[in-house]
CSV table of C-alpha atoms and ligand atoms in Angstrom, one decimal:
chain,number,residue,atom,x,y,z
A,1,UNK,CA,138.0,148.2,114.4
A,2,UNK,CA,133.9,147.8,115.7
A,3,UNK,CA,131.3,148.5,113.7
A,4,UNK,CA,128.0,150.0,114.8
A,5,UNK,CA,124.8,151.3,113.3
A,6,UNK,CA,124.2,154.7,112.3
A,7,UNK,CA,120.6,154.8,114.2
A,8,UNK,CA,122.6,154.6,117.5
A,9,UNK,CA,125.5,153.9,118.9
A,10,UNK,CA,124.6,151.4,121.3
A,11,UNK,CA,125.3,148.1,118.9
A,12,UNK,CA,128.8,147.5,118.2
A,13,UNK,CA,130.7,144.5,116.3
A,14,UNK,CA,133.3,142.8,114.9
A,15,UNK,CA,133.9,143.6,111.4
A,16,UNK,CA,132.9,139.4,111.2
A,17,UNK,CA,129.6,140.1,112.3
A,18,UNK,CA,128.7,143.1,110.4
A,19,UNK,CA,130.0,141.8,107.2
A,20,UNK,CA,127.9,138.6,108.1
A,21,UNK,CA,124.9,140.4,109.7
A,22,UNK,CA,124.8,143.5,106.5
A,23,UNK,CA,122.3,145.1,108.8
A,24,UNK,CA,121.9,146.1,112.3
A,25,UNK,CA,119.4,144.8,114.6
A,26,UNK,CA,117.4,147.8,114.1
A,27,UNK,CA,117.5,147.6,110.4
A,28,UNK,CA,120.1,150.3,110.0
A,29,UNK,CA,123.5,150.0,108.4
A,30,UNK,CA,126.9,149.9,109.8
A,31,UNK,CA,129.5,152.1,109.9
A,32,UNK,CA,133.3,151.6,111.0
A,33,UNK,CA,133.3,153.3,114.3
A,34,UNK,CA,135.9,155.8,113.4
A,35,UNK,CA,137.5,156.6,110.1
A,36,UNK,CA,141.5,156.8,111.2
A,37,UNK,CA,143.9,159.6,109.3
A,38,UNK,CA,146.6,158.3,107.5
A,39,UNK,CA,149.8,159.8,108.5
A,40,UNK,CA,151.6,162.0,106.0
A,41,UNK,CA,154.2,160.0,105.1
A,42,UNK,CA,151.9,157.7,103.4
A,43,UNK,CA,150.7,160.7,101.3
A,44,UNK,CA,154.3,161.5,100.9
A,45,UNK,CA,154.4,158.1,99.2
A,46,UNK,CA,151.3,158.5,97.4
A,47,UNK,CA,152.0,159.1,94.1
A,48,UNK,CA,154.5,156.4,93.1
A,49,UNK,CA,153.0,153.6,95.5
A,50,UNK,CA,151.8,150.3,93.8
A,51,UNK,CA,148.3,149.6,94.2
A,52,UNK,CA,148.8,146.8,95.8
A,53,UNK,CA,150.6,148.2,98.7
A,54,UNK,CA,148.2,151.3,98.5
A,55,UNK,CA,145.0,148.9,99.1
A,56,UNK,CA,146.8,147.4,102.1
A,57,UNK,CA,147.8,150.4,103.9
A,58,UNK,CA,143.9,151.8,103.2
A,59,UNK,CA,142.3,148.6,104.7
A,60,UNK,CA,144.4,148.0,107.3
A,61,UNK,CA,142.9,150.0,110.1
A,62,UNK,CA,139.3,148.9,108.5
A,63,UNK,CA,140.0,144.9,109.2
A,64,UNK,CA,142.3,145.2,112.6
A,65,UNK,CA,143.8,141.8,113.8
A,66,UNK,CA,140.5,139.9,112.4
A,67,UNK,CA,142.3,138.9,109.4
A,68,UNK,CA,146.1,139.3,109.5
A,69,UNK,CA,148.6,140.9,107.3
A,70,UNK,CA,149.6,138.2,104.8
A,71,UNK,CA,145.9,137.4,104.6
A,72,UNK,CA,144.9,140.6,103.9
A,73,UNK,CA,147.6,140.9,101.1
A,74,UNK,CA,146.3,138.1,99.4
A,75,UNK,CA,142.9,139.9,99.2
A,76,UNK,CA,144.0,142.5,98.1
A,77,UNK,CA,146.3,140.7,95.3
A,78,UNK,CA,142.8,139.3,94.3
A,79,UNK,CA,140.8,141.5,94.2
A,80,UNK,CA,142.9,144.4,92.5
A,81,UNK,CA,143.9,141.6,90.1
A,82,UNK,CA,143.9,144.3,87.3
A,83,UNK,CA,144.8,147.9,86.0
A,84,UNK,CA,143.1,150.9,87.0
A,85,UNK,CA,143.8,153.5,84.7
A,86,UNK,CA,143.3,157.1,84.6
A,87,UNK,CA,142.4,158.2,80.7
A,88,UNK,CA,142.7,162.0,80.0
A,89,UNK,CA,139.2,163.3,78.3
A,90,UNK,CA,140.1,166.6,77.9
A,91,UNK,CA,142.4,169.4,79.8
A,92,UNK,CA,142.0,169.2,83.1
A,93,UNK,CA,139.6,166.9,82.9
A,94,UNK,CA,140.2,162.8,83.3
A,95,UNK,CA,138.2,159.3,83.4
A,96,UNK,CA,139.5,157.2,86.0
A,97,UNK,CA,138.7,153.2,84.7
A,98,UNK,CA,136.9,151.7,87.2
A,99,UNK,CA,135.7,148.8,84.4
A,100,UNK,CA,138.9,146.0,83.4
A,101,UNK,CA,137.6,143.6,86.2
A,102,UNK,CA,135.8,140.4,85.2
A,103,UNK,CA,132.2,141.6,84.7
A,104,UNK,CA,133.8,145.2,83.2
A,105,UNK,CA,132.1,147.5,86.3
A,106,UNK,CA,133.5,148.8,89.3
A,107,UNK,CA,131.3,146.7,91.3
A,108,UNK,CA,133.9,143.5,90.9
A,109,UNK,CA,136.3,145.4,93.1
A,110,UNK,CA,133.8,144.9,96.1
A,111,UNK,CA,132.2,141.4,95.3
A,112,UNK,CA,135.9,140.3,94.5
A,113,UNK,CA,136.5,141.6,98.4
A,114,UNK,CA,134.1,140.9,100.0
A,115,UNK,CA,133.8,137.3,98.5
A,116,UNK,CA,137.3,136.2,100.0
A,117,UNK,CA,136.3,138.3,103.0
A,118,UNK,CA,133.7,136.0,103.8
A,119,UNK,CA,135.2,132.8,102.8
A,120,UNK,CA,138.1,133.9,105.6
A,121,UNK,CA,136.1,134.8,108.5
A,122,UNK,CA,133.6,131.7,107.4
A,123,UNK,CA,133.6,129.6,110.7
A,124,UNK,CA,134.6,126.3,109.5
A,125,UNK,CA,132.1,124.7,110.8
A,126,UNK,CA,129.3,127.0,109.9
A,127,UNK,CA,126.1,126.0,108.0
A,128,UNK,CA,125.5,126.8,104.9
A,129,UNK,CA,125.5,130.5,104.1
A,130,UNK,CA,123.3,131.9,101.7
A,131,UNK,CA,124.4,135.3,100.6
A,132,UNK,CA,121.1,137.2,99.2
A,133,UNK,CA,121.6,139.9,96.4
A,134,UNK,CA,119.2,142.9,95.0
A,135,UNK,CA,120.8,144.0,91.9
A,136,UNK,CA,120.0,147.2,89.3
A,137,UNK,CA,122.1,145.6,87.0
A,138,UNK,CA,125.9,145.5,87.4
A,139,UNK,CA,125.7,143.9,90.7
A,140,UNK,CA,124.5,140.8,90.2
A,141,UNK,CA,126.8,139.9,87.4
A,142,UNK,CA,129.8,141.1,89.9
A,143,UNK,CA,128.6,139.0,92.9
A,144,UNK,CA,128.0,135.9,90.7
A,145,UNK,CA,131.3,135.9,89.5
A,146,UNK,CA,132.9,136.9,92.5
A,147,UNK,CA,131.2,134.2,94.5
A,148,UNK,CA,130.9,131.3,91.8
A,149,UNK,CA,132.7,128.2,93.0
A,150,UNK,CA,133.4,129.4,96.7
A,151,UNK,CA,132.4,126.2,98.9
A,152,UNK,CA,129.7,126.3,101.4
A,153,UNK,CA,128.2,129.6,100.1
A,154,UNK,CA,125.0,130.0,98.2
A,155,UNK,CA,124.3,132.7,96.2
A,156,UNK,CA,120.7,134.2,95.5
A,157,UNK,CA,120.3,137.1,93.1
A,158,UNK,CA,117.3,138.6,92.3
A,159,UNK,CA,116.7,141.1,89.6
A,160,UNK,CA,114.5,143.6,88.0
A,161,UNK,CA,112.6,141.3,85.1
A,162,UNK,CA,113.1,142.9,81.5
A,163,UNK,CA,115.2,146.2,83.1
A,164,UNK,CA,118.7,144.8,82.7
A,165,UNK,CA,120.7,144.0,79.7
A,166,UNK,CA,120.9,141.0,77.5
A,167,UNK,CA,124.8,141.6,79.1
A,168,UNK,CA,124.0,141.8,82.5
A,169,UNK,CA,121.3,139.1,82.3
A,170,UNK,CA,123.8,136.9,80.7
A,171,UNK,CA,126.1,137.3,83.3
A,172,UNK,CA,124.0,136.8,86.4
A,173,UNK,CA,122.3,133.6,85.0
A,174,UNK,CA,124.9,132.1,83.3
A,175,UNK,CA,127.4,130.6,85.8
A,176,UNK,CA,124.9,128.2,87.3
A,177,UNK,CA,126.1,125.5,90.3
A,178,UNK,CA,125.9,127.8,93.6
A,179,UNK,CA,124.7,131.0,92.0
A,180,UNK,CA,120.8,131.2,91.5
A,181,UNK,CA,119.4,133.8,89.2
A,182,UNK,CA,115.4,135.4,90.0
A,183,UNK,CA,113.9,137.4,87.7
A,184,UNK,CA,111.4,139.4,89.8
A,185,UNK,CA,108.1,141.1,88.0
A,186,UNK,CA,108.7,144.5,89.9
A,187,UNK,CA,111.6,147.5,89.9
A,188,UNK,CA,114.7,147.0,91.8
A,189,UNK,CA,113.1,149.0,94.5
A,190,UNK,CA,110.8,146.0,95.3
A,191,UNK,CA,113.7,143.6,94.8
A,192,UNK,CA,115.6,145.8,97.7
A,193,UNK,CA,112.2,145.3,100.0
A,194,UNK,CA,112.0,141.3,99.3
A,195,UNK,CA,115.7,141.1,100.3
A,196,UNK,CA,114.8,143.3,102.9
A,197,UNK,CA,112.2,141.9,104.6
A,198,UNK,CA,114.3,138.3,104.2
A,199,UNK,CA,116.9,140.0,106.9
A,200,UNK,CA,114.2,141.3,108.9
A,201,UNK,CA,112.2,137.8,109.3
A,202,UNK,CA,113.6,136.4,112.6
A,203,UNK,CA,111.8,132.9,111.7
A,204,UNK,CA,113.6,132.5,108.4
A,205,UNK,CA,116.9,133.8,110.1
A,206,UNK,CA,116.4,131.2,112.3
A,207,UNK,CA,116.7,128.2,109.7
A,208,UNK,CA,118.8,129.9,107.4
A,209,UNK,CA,122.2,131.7,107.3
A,210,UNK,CA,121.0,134.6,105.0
A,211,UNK,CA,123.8,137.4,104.7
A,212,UNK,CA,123.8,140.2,101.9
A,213,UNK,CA,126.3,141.3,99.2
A,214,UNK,CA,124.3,144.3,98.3
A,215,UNK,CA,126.5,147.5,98.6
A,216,UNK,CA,124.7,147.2,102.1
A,217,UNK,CA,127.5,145.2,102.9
A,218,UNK,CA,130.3,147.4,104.3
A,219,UNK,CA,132.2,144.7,103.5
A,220,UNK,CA,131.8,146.0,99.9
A,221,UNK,CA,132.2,149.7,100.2
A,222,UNK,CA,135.8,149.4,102.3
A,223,UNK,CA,137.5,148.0,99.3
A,224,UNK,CA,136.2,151.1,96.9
A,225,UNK,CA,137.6,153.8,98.9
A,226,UNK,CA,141.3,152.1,97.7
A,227,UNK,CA,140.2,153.4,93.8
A,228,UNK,CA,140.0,156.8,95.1
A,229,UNK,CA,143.6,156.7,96.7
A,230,UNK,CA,144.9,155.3,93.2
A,231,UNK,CA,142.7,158.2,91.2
A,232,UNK,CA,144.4,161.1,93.2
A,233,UNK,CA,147.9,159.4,93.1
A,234,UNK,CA,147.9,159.4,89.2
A,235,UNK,CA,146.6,163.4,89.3
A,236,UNK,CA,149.5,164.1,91.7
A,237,UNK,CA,151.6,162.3,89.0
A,238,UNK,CA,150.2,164.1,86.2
A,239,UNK,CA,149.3,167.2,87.0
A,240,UNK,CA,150.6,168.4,90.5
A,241,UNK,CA,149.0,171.7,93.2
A,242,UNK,CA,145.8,171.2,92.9
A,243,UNK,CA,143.3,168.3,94.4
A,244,UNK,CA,141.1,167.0,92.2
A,245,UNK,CA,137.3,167.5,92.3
A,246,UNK,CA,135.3,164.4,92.1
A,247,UNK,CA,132.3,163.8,89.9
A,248,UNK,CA,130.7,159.8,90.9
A,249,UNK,CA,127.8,158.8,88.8
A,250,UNK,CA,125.2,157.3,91.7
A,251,UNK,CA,122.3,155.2,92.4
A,252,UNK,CA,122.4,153.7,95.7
A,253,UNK,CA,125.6,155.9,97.1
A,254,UNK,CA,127.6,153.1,98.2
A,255,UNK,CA,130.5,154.5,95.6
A,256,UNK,CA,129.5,158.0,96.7
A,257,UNK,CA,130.4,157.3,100.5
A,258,UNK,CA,133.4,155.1,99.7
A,259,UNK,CA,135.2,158.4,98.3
A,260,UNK,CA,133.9,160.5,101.1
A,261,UNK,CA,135.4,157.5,103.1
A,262,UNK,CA,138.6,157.7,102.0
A,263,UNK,CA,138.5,162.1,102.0
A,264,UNK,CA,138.3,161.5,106.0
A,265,UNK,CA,141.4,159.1,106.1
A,266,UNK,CA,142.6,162.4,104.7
A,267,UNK,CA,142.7,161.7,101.1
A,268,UNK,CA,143.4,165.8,99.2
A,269,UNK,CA,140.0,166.4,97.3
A,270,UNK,CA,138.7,169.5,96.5
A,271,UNK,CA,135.0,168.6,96.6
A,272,UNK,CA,132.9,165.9,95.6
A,273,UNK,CA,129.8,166.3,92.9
A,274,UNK,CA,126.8,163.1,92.1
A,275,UNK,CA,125.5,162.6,89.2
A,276,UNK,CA,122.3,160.7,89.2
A,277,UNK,CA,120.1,160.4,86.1
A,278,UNK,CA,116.3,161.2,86.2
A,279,UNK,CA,116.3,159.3,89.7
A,280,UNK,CA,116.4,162.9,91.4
A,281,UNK,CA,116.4,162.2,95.3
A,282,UNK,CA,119.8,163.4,96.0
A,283,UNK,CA,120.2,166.7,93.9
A,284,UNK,CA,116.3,167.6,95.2
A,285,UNK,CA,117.7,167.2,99.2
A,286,UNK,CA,120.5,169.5,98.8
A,287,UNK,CA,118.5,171.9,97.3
A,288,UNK,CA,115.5,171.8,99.8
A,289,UNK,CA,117.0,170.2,102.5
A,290,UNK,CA,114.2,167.4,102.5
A,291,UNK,CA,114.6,163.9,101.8
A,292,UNK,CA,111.5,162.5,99.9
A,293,UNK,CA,112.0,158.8,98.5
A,294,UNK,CA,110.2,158.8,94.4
A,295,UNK,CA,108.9,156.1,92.9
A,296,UNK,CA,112.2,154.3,90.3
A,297,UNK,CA,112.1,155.9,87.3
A,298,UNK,CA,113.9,153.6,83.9
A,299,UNK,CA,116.6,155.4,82.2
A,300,UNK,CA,119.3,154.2,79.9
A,301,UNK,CA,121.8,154.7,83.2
A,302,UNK,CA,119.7,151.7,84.7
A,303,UNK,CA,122.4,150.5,87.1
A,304,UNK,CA,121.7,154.2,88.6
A,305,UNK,CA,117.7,153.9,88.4
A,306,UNK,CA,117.4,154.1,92.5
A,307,UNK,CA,114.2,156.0,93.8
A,308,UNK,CA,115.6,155.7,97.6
A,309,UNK,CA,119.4,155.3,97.7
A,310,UNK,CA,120.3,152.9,100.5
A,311,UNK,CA,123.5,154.1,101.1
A,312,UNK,CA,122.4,158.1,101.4
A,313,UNK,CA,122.3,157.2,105.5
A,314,UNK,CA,125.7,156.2,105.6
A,315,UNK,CA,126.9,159.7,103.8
A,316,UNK,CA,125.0,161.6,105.5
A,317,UNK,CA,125.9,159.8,109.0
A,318,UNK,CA,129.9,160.4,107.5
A,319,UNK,CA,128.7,164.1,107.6
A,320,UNK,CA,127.1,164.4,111.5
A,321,UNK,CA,123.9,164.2,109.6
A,322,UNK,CA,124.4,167.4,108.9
A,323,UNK,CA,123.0,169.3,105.9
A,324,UNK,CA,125.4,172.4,105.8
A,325,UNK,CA,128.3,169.8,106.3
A,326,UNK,CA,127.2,167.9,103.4
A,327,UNK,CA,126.9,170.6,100.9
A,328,UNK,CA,130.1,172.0,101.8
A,329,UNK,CA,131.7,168.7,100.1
A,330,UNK,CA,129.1,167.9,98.1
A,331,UNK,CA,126.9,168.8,95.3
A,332,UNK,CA,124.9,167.0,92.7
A,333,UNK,CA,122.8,167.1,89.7
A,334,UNK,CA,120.1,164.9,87.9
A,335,UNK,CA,121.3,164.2,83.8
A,336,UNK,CA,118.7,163.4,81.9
A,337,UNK,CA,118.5,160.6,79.1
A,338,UNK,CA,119.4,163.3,76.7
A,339,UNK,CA,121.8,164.7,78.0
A,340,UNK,CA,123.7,161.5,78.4
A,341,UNK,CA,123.2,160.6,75.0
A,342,UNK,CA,124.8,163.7,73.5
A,343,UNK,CA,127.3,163.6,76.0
A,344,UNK,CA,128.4,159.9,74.7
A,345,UNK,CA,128.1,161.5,71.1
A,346,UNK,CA,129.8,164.5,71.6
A,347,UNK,CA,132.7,162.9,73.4
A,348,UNK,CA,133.3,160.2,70.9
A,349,UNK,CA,133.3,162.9,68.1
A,350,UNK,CA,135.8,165.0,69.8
A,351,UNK,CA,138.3,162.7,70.8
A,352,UNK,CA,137.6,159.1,70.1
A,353,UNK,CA,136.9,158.0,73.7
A,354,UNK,CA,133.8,155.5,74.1
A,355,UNK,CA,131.9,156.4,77.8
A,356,UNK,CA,129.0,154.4,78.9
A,357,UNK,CA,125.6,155.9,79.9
A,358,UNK,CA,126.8,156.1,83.6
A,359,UNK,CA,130.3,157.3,83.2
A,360,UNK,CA,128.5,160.0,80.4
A,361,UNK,CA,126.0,161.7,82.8
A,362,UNK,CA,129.3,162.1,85.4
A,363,UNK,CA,131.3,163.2,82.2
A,364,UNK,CA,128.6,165.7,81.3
A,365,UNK,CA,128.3,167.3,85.0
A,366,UNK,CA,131.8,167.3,86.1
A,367,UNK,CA,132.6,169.4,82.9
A,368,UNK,CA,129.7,171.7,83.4
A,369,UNK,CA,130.5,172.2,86.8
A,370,UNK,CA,134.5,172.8,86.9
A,371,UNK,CA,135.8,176.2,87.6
A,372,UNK,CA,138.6,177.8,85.2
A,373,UNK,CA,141.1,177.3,88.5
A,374,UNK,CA,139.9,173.3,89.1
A,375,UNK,CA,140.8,169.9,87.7
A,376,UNK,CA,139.2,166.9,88.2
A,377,UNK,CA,137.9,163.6,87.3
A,378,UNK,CA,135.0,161.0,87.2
A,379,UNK,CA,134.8,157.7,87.7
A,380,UNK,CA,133.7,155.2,84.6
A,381,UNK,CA,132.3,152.7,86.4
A,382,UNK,CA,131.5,150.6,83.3
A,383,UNK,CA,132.5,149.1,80.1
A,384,UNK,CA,130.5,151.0,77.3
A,385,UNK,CA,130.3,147.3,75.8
A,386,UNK,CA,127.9,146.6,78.4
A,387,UNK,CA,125.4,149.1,77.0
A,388,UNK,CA,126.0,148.0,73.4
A,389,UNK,CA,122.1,148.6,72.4
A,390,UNK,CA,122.5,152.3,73.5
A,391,UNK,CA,125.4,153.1,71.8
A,392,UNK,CA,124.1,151.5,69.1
A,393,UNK,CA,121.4,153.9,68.6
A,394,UNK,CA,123.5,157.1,69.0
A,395,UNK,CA,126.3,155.9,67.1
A,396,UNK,CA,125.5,153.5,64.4
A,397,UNK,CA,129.0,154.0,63.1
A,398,UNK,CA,130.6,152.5,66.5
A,399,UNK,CA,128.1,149.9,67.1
A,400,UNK,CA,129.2,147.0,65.0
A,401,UNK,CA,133.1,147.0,66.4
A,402,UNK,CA,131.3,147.2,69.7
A,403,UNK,CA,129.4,144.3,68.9
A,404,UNK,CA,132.1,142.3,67.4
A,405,UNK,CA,133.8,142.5,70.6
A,406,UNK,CA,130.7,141.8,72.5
A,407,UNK,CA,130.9,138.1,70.7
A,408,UNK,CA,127.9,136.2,70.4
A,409,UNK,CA,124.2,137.2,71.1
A,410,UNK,CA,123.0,136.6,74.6
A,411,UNK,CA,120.2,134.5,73.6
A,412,UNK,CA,119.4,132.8,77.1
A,413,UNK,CA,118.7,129.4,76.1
A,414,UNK,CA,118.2,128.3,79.9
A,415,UNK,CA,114.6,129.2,81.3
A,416,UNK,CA,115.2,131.8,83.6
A,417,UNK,CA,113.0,131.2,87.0
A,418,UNK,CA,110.4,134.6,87.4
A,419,UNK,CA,109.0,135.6,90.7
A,420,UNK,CA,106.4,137.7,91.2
A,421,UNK,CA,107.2,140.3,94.0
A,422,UNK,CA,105.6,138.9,96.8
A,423,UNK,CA,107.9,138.3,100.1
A,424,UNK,CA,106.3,135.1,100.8
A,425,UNK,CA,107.2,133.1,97.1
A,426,UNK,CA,111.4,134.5,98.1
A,427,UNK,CA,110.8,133.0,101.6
A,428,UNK,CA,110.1,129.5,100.6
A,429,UNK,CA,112.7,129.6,98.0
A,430,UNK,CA,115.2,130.2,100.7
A,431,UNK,CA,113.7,127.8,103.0
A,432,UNK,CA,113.5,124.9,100.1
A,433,UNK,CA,117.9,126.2,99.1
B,24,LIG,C1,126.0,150.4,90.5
B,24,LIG,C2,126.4,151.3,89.4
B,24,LIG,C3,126.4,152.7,89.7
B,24,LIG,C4,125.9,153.3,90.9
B,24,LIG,O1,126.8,153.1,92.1
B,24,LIG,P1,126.2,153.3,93.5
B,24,LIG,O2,127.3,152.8,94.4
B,24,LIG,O3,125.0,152.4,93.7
B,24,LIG,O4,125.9,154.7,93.7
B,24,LIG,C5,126.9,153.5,88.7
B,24,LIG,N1,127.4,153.0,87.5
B,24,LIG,C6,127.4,151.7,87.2
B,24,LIG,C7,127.8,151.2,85.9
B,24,LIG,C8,126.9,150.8,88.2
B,24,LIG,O5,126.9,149.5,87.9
């Protein structure tokens, strides 16, 4: 399989070099350069195939004879090292667990890819590569511990100062060795441009290996169409006839175009819906056809706080960057703050089940949005425990078992290094790695 960008179709190469590269020359991302059907005895299979074997047949196609079949089984063993269950909310309507991985969000299942990924198709005698990471939150804590310990592989985070959790904080900065932690005064927005700007300096590029693990890196999103596979399968099981709709909760639309991904390998969904928070890009495009990038807004979804998804190119190149295309699959809608927190109150009351902010404002939309004839489910992409300080204030009663599990307080006893968001202070960093 080649991969080229979605400006033009004039670049195209190895999976190696994109996952290596993350961006095109021209700045643009890559795409695989066809998205193969699988053939109907594999959805014949479906429903009572393992996951494991599921993952493999999914990513076959994507890696070609770059990395061979016992290879590839051995990623896959990895990375889908644990369950991915599908919890029934209500009738007709299900969570699919995204969030038992190591750093409880979906965003392990790509780092944990993408990780062993690169340490395969690492030339052996490469310099040293530095693998540069923007992350809203989740992120970060997934590419630290997906890439802690893996020789000859540097890994540079930097994060929004004071937006993330005391949970995601802890998890970025704590492993230490080859994983470097940057708080940067600024949004994730300007971390995105500083790590940007880092792939489009050809004088830095020159002296050092950078590559990203941003969900950029289709090395990332390939693994997270698998999920999607697994999600329908355990409908089919469940509750047979009719496809599932889809509800993602989104910030960048990496997770977004993963399940689009895997609809055009020929995956039986009924149609797809985003929830973002107050970050409203999306939902505003498909209602006036215009795309207008907003300045980040903070909500208490923050891993979804995106004011100019990255990603949105990709979807929209997966739908001939076509508008009518895209809202014949698609719809979405913005949840605000509130919304979310009576959702996560109102589904707790009900029926005991704990969602985090993210998985909440999908919750909320998917079950506003369902028609008497559909079924469907979202995807929780995180552990509620991450958000213990906003569950906390919306249910006091829940908060201390939450805690208790949470184990000690993340007091950050290491200084954490701060950056102001100037280009320049990132470039000498890498330069001094
Ligand atoms: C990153 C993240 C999202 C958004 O996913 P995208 O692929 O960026 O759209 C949603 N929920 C959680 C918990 C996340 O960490």
């Amino acid at each position: 399989m080649n991969y080229q960008n979605i400006g033009s179709e004039k670049e195209s190469v190895s999976l190696s070099q994109a996952i290596f590269k993350g961006l095109a020359d021209d700045g643009t991302l890559y795409m695989p350069q066809s998205i193969p059907r699988l053939n109907s005895h594999f959805f014949e299979d479906m429903p009572q195939m393992a996951l494991h074997d599921m993952a493999f047949e999914v990513l076959k196609p994507f890696v070609g004879d770059e990395v061979e079949d016992a290879a590839l089984r051995r990623m896959v063993e990895q990375t889908f090292s644990f369950p991915i269950p599908l919890h029934a909310v209500q009738e007709k309507v299900w969570a699919l667990e995204l969030f038992h991985g190591p750093t409880h969000a979906f965003k392990d299942v790509g780092a944990r890819f993408l990780s062993r990924l690169m340490s395969f198709l690492r030339p052996q005698s490469a310099d040293k590569l530095v693998v540069l990471t923007a992350t809203s939150g989740d992120t970060g804590g997934a590419v630290a511990n997906g890439f802690h310990k893996v020789p000859g592989i540097e890994v540079v985070v930097l994060f929004p100062r004071g937006k993330i959790s005391p949970y995601q904080q802890h998890q970025i900065t704590s492993p230490g060795e080859n994983i470097h932690a940057i708080a940067v005064e600024g949004s994730f927005d300007d971390c995105q441009r500083m790590v940007k700007q880092a792939f489009n300096d050809a004088a830095l590029r020159e002296k050092v290996t950078v590559t990203s693990a941003n969900s950029i890196n289709i090395g990332r999103l390939l693994p997270q169409m698998v999920y999607y596979f697994q999600g329908v399968a355990a409908v089919q099981r469940v509750s047979p006839g009719r496809a599932p709709v889809i509800c993602v909760p989104s910030g960048n639309f990496g997770n977004l175009t993963a399940a689009v991904m895997a609809h055009r390998m020929g995956l039986p969904v009924k149609r797809f819906i985003a929830a973002t928070n107050a970050n409203d890009v999306v939902p505003r495009f498909l209602s006036t056809g215009i795309y207008t990038p907003l300045s980040t807004i903070v909500t208490i979804a923050n891993a979804m706080d995106v004011g100019d998804p990255s990603n949105f190119s990709r979807l929209y190149a997966l739908l001939n960057n076509n508008t009518e295309q895209l809202r014949e699959i698609l719809s979405a809608g913005s949840v605000s703050d509130d919304t979310i927190g009576l959702t996560i109150q109102e589904v707790y009351k009900k029926t005991g089940y704990l969602l985090d902010p993210h998985s909440a404002a999908a919750c909320a939309l998917l079950k506003q949005s369902l028609g008497n004839d559909e079924q469907g489910f979202f995807v929780a992409t995180a552990h509620p425990r991450k958000f213990a300080e906003v569950i906390e204030g919306l249910l006091p009663e829940v908060s201390r078992s939450i805690n208790e599990q949470n184990g000690p307080n993340f007091v950050n006893k290491k200084s954490i290094k701060t950056m102001s968001g100037s280009y320049n202070l990132l470039k000498d960093y890498l330069l001094k790695l």
